[in-house]
């Protein structure tokens, strides 16, 4: 089971709507269409993929930051994904009780809270990746996969 972080979920939704949108979406300036290809290939190997409500809400806000007709196509893919993938909920009161809360916020702490020995995180957020590793949780930094692609 792999939980996708917000930026990874945004890249998936935008790329699935249309690979060329990756270069056009303002929240994906750090990515190229080839990064979407790598991500799509990586996700295809996973048995199950999930998000948290916090991640879905953050992604929704970011996905809306593009004009129509692109937004409509992206949101259709987002709807499709959310109806197919699993979702793990962690109450905010539990998330804010984590020691990392003061420097990470609710969404990232809720994500850390749902991780366990059965779940891993896929993120491009170095701070979140390190926090997961420091907590003894499984995490894959997508940027490391991107770097490995080049050799």
PDB file of C-alpha atoms in Angstrom, residues 49 54 75 83 85 89 122-123 137 140 149:
ATOM      1  CA  UNK A  49      -2.638   3.358  -3.921  1.00  0.00           C
ATOM      2  CA  UNK A  54      -6.115  16.188   3.779  1.00  0.00           C
ATOM      3  CA  UNK A  75     -10.913  17.547 -12.348  1.00  0.00           C
ATOM      4  CA  UNK A  83     -13.488   7.015  -6.615  1.00  0.00           C
ATOM      5  CA  UNK A  85      -8.250   4.639  -4.766  1.00  0.00           C
ATOM      6  CA  UNK A  89      -8.524   9.203   7.574  1.00  0.00           C
ATOM      7  CA  UNK A 122       5.534   8.436  -2.047  1.00  0.00           C
ATOM      8  CA  UNK A 123       6.464  12.103  -1.813  1.00  0.00           C
ATOM      9  CA  UNK A 137       8.296   4.822   8.527  1.00  0.00           C
ATOM     10  CA  UNK A 140      10.130   6.927  -1.167  1.00  0.00           C
ATOM     11  CA  UNK A 149      16.576   7.886 -14.177  1.00  0.00           C
TER      12      UNK A 149
END
